Short mmCIF file of C-alpha atoms in Angstrom, two decimals:
data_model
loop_
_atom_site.label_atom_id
_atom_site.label_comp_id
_atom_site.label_asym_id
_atom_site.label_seq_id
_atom_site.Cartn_x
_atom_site.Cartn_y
_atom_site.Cartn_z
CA UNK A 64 103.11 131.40 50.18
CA UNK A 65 102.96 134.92 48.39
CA UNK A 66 100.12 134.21 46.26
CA UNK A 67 98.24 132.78 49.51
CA UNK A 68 99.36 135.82 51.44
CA UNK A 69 97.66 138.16 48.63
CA UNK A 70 94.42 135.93 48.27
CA UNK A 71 94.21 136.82 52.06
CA UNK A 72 94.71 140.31 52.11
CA UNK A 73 92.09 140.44 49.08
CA UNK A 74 89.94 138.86 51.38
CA UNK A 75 90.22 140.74 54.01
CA UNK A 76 89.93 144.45 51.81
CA UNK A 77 86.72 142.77 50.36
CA UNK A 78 85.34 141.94 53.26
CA UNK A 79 85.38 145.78 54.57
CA UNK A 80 82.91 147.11 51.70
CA UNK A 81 79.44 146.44 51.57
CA UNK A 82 77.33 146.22 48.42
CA UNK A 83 76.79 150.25 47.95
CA UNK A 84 80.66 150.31 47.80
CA UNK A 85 80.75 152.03 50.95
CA UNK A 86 83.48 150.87 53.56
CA UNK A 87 82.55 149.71 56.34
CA UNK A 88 84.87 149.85 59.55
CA UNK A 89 87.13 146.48 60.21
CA UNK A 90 85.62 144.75 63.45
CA UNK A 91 88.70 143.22 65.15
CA UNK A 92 88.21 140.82 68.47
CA UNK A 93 89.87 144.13 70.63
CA UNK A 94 87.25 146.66 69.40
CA UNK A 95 84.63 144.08 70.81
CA UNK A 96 83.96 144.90 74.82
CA UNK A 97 80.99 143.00 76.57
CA UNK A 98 79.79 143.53 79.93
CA UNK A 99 81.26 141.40 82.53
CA UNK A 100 79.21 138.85 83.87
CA UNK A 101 79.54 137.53 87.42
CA UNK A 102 76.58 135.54 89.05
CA UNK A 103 75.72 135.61 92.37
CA UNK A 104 74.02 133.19 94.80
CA UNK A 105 70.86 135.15 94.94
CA UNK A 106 70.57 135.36 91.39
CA UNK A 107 70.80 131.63 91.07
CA UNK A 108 67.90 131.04 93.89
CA UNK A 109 64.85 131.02 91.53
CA UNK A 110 66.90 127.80 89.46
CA UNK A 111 67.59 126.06 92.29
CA UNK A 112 64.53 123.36 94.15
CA UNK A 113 63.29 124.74 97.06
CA UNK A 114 64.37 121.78 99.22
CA UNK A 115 67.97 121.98 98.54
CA UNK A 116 68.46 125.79 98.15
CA UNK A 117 69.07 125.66 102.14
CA UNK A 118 71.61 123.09 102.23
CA UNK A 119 75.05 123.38 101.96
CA UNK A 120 77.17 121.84 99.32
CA UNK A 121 78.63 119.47 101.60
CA UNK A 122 74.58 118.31 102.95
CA UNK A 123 73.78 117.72 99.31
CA UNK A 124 76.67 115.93 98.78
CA UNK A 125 75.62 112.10 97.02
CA UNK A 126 77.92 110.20 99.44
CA UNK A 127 75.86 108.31 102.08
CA UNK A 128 76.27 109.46 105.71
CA UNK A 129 77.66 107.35 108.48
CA UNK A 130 74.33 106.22 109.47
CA UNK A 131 73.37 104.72 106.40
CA UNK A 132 76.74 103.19 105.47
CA UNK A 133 77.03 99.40 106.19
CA UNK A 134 79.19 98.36 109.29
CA UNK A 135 83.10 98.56 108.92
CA UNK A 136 85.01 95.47 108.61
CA UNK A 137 86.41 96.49 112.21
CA UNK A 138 83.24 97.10 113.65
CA UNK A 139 81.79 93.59 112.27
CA UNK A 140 85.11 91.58 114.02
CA UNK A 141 84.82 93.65 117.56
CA UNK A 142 81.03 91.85 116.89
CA UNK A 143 82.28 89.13 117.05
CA UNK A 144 81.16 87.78 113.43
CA UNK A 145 83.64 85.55 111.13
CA UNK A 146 84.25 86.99 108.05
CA UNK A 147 84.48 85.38 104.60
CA UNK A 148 86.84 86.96 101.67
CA UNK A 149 89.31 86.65 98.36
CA UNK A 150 92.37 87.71 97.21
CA UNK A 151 92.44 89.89 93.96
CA UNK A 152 95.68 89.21 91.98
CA UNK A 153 94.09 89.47 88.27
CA UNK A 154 93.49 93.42 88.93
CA UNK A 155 90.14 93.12 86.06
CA UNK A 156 87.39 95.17 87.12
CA UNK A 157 85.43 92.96 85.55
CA UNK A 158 85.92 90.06 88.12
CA UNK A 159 86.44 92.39 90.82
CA UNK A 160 82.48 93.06 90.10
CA UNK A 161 81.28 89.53 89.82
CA UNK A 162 83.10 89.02 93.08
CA UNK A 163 81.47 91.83 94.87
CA UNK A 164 78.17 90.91 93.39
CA UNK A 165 78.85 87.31 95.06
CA UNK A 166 78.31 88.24 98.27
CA UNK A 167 82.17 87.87 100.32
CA UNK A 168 82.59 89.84 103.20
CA UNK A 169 85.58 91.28 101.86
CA UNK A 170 88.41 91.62 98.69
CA UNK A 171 92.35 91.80 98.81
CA UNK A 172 93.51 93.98 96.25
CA UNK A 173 96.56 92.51 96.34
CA UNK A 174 99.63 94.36 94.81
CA UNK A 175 102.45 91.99 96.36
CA UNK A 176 101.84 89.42 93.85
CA UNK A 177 99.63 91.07 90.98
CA UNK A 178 100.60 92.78 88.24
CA UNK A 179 98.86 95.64 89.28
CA UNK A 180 99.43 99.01 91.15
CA UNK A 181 98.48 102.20 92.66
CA UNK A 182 96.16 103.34 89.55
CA UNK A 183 95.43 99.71 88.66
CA UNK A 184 94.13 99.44 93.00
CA UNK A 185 91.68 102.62 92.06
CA UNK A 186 90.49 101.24 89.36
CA UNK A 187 89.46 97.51 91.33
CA UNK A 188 88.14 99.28 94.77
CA UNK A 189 85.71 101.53 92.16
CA UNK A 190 84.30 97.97 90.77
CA UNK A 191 83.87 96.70 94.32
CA UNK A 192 82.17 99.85 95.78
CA UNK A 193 79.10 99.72 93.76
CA UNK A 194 78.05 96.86 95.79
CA UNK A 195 79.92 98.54 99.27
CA UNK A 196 82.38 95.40 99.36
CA UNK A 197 84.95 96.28 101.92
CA UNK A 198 88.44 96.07 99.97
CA UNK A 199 91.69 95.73 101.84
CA UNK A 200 95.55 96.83 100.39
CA UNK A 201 98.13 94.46 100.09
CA UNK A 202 101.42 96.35 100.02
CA UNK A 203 104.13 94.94 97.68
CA UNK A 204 106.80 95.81 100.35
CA UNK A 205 106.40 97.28 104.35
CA UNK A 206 107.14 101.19 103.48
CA UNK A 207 106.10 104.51 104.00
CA UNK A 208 105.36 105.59 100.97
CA UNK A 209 103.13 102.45 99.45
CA UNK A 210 101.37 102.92 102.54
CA UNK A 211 100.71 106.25 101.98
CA UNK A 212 99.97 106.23 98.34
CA UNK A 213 97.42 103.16 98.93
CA UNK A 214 95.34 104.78 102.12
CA UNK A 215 94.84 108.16 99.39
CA UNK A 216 92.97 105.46 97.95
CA UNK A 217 90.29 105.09 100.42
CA UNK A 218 90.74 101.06 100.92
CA UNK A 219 88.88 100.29 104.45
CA UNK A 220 92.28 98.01 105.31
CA UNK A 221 96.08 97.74 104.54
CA UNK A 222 97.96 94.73 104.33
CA UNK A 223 101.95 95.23 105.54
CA UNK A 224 103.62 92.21 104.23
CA UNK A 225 107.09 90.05 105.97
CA UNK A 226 106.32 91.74 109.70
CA UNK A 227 109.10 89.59 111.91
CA UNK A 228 109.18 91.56 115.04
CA UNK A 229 107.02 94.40 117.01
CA UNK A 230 109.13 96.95 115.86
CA UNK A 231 108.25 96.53 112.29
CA UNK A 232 104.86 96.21 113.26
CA UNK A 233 105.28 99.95 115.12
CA UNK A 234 106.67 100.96 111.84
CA UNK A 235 103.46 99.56 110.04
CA UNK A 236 101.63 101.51 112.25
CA UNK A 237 103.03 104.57 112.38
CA UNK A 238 102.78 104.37 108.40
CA UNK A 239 99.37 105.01 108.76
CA UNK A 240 99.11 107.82 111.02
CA UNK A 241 99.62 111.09 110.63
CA UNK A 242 101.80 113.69 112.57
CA UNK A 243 102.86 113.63 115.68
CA UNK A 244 101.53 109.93 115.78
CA UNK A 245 103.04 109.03 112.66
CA UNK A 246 104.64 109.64 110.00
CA UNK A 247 101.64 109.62 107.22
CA UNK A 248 102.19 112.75 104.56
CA UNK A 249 98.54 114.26 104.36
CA UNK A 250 96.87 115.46 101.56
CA UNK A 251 93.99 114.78 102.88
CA UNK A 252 92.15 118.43 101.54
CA UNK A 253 92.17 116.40 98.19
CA UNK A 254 92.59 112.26 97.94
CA UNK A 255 89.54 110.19 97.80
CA UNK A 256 90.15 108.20 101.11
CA UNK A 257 88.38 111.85 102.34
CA UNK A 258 86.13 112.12 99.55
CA UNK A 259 88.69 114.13 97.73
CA UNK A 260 87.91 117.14 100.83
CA UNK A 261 83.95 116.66 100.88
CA UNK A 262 84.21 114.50 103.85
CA UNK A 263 85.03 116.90 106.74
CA UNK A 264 85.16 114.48 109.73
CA UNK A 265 87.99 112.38 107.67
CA UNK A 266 90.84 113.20 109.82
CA UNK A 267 88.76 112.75 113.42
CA UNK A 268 87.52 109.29 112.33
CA UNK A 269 90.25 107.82 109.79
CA UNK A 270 92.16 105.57 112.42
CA UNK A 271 88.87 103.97 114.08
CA UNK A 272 87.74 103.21 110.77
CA UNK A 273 91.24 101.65 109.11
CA UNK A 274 91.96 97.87 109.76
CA UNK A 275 95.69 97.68 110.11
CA UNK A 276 97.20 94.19 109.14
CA UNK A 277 100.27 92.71 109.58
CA UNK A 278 101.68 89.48 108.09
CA UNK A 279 103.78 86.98 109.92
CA UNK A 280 104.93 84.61 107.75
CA UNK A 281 108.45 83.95 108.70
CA UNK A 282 109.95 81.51 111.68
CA UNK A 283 111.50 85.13 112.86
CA UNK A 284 107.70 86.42 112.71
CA UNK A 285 106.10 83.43 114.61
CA UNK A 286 109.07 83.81 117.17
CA UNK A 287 107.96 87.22 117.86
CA UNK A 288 103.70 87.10 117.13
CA UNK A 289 102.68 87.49 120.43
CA UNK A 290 104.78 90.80 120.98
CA UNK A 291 103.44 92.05 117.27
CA UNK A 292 100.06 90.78 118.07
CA UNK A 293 99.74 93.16 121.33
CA UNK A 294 101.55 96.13 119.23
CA UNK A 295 98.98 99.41 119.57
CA UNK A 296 97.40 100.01 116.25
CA UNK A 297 97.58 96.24 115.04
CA UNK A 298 94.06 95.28 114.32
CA UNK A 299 95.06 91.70 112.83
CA UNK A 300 97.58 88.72 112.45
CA UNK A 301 97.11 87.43 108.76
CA UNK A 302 98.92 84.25 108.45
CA UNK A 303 101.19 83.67 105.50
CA UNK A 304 101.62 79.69 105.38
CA UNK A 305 103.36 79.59 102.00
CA UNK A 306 106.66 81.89 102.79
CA UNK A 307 106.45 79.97 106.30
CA UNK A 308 106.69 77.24 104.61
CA UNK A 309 109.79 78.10 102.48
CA UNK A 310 111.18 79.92 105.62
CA UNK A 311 111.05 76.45 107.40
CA UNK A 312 112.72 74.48 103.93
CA UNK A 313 109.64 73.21 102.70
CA UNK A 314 108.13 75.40 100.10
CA UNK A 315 107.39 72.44 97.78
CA UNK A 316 105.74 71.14 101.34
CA UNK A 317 103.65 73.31 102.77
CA UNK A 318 101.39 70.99 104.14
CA UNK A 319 104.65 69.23 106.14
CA UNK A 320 104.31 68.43 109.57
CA UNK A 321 106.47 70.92 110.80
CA UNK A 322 105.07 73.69 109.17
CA UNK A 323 101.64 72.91 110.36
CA UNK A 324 103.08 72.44 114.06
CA UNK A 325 104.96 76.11 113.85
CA UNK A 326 101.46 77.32 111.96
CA UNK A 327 99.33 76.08 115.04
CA UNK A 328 101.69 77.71 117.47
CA UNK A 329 101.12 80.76 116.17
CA UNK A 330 97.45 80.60 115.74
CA UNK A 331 97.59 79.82 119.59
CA UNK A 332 99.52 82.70 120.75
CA UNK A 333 96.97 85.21 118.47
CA UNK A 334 94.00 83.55 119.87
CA UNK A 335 95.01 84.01 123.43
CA UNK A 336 95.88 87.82 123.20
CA UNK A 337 93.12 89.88 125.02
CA UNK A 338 91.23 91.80 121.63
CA UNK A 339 89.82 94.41 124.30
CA UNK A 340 93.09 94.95 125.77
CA UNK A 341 94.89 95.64 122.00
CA UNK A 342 94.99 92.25 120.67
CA UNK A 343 94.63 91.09 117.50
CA UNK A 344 92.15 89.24 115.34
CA UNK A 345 93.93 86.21 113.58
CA UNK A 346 93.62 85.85 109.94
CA UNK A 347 94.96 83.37 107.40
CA UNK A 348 94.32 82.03 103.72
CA UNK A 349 93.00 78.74 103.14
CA UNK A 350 95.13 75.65 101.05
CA UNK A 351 94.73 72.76 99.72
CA UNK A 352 95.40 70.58 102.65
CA UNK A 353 94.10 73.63 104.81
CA UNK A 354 90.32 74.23 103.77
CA UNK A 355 88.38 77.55 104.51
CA UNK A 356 86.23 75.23 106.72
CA UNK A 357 89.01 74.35 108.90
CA UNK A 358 90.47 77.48 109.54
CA UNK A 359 86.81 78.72 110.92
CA UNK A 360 86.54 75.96 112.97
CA UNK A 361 90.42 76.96 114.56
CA UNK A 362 89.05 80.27 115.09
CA UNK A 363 90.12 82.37 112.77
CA UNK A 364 88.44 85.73 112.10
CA UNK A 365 89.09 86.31 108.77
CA UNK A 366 89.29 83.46 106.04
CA UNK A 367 90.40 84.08 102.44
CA UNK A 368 89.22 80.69 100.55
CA UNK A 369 90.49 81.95 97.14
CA UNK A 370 92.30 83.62 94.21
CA UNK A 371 90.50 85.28 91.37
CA UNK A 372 93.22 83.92 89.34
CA UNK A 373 93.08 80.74 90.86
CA UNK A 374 89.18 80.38 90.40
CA UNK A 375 88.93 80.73 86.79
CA UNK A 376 92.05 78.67 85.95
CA UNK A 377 90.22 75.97 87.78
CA UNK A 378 87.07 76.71 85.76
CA UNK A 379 88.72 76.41 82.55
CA UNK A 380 91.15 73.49 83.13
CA UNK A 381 87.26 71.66 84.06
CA UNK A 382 85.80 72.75 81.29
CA UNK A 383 88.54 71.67 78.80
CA UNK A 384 88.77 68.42 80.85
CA UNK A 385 85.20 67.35 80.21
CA UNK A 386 85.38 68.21 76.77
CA UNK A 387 87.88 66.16 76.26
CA UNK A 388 86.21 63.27 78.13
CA UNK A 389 83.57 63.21 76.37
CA UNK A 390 84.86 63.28 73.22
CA UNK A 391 86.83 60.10 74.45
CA UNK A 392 83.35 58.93 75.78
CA UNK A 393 82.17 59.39 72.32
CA UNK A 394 84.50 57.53 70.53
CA UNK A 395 83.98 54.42 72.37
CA UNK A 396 80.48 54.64 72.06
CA UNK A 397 80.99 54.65 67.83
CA UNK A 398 83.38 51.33 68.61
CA UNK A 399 80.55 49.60 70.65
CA UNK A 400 77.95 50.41 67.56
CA UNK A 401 80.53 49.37 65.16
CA UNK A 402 80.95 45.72 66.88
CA UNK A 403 77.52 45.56 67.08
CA UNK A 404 76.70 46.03 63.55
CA UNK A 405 79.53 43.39 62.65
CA UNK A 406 77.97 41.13 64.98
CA UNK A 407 74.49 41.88 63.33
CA UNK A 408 75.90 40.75 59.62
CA UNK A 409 78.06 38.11 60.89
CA UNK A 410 74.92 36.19 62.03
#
């Protein structure tokens, strides 16, 4: 360390004489003072284009305006259209894209059953917006602070999961509202939901654009669906006929009679609820026994025919499957020439 110390020093007592031996003062970083430099607007005028030096940041801002942006999945039920979508429980961007590029109506992110969560959810409704694929929320529990950590997001609908009477369907609700209508903490100067502050008119428009979804999937639930149906802010029943089914005793069943019976008599008391007088659309996700098909033709407003999951373990039990045919295929068809060259010699 000493010998370093006095090759640095040496150094530095070399580097303060020039070649004529003459010293030259030591230029430290305080001796150095430059002239501050603070730009203004008007000097930045000439680099700016001429058709944008007029506009404010917020008018040159890349996000499309309401007019141009394609019809909210609320907007497209009060119009009476069906609407076609999956459930996301993989969380890979990568299918979330080929999804969106497929055409549905719109994705469940769904974080009640996936592995996935909050930054996970950001990561899956970025895949889906480059194609402006409506994505929906599934909480992993009814509370206020999933709720409020998943609408920062930006999703265009939430998902409250195990709803069994109107008042935790007011709960829901007020979840997703801020003061004095709810209880929603707002950071809404900042999160992307608002465009991370660019979008100015968040606050007046967020609760007409927001489809608010309940689950009733419990006898409790389908006891009480009319009264959560007609609950103010609940946009839409969705149907949960697998934890019906285990409500009722039959989870290896859910295709039993009774479940079906208490299913249909709670499609019936959605259906009949007056949408223009705060009823709710009816939504449900298609089984086995239970096609898409079927539910559209039972009215339903919103059908979720599949699982990302679900989809590609199909695809890949296939593909193994007729691999392994026809390798079974193709060992017969080596028998059948063996016989028939026997037969050949043997005459």
């Amino acid at each position: 360390m000493a010998s370093l110390a006095n090759t640095t020093a040496g150094a530095v007592a070399g580097a303060r004489k020039i070649s004529n031996g003459k010293p030259i003062p030591f230029i430290s970083s305080k001796s150095l003072s430059f002239p501050s430099f603070r730009p203004s607007i008007s000097s930045l005028k000439p680099l700016i284009p001429t058709k944008f030096s007029s506009l404010s940041p917020l008018q040159c801002s890349p996000n499309p305006s309401p007019s141009t942006s394609p019809p909210s999945l609320k907007s497209r039920l009060r119009n009476g259209e069906t609407l076609y979508g999956i459930f996301l429980l993989s969380f890979s961007p990568t299918l979330a894209e080929i999804v969106a590029f497929s055409g549905y109506d719109f994705v469940v992110i769904d974080m009640e059953h996936g592995p996935g969560g909050i930054h996970e959810s950001l990561q899956m409704l970025r895949s889906v917006a480059t194609t402006n694929t409506p994505a929906i929320i599934r909480l992993p529990e009814s509370s206020a602070v999933w709720a409020k950590k998943a609408l920062d997001l930006g999703p265009q609908g939430i998902m409250f999961p195990m709803i069994d009477s109107p008042k935790d369907a007011k709960k829901a609700v007020s979840y997703c509202r801020f003061p004095p209508n709810g209880i929603r903490g707002s950071a809404h100067t900042v999160v992307r939901a608002a465009n991370y502050g660019i979008n100015e008119g968040y606050l007046s428009n967020y609760k007409e654009d927001l489809l608010i979804m309940c689950q009733v999937e419990t006898v409790d639930g389908v006891k009480k669906v009319e009264e959560i149906a007609a609950v103010e802010g609940v946009d839409c029943i969705q149907m949960g006929p697998l934890d019906l089914s285990a409500s009722l005793g039959y989870l290896w069943d859910p295709g039993h009679k009774k479940v079906r019976e208490m299913l249909r008599t709670a499609e019936k008391e959605v259906l009949k609820s007056d949408r223009k007088d705060g009823g709710a659309f009816l939504a449900g996700f298609a089984m086995p026994h239970d096609p898409p098909e079927a539910l559209g033709k039972r009215g339903y407003h919103m059908v979720s025919g599949a699982i990302d999951v679900g989809l590609f373990r199909n695809a890949a039990v296939e593909d193994v499957r007729k691999f392994k045919i026809s390798l079974n295929a193709d060992s017969n068809d080596s028998d059948d020439d063996k016989d028939s060259d026997e037969k050949y010699w043997s005459e």
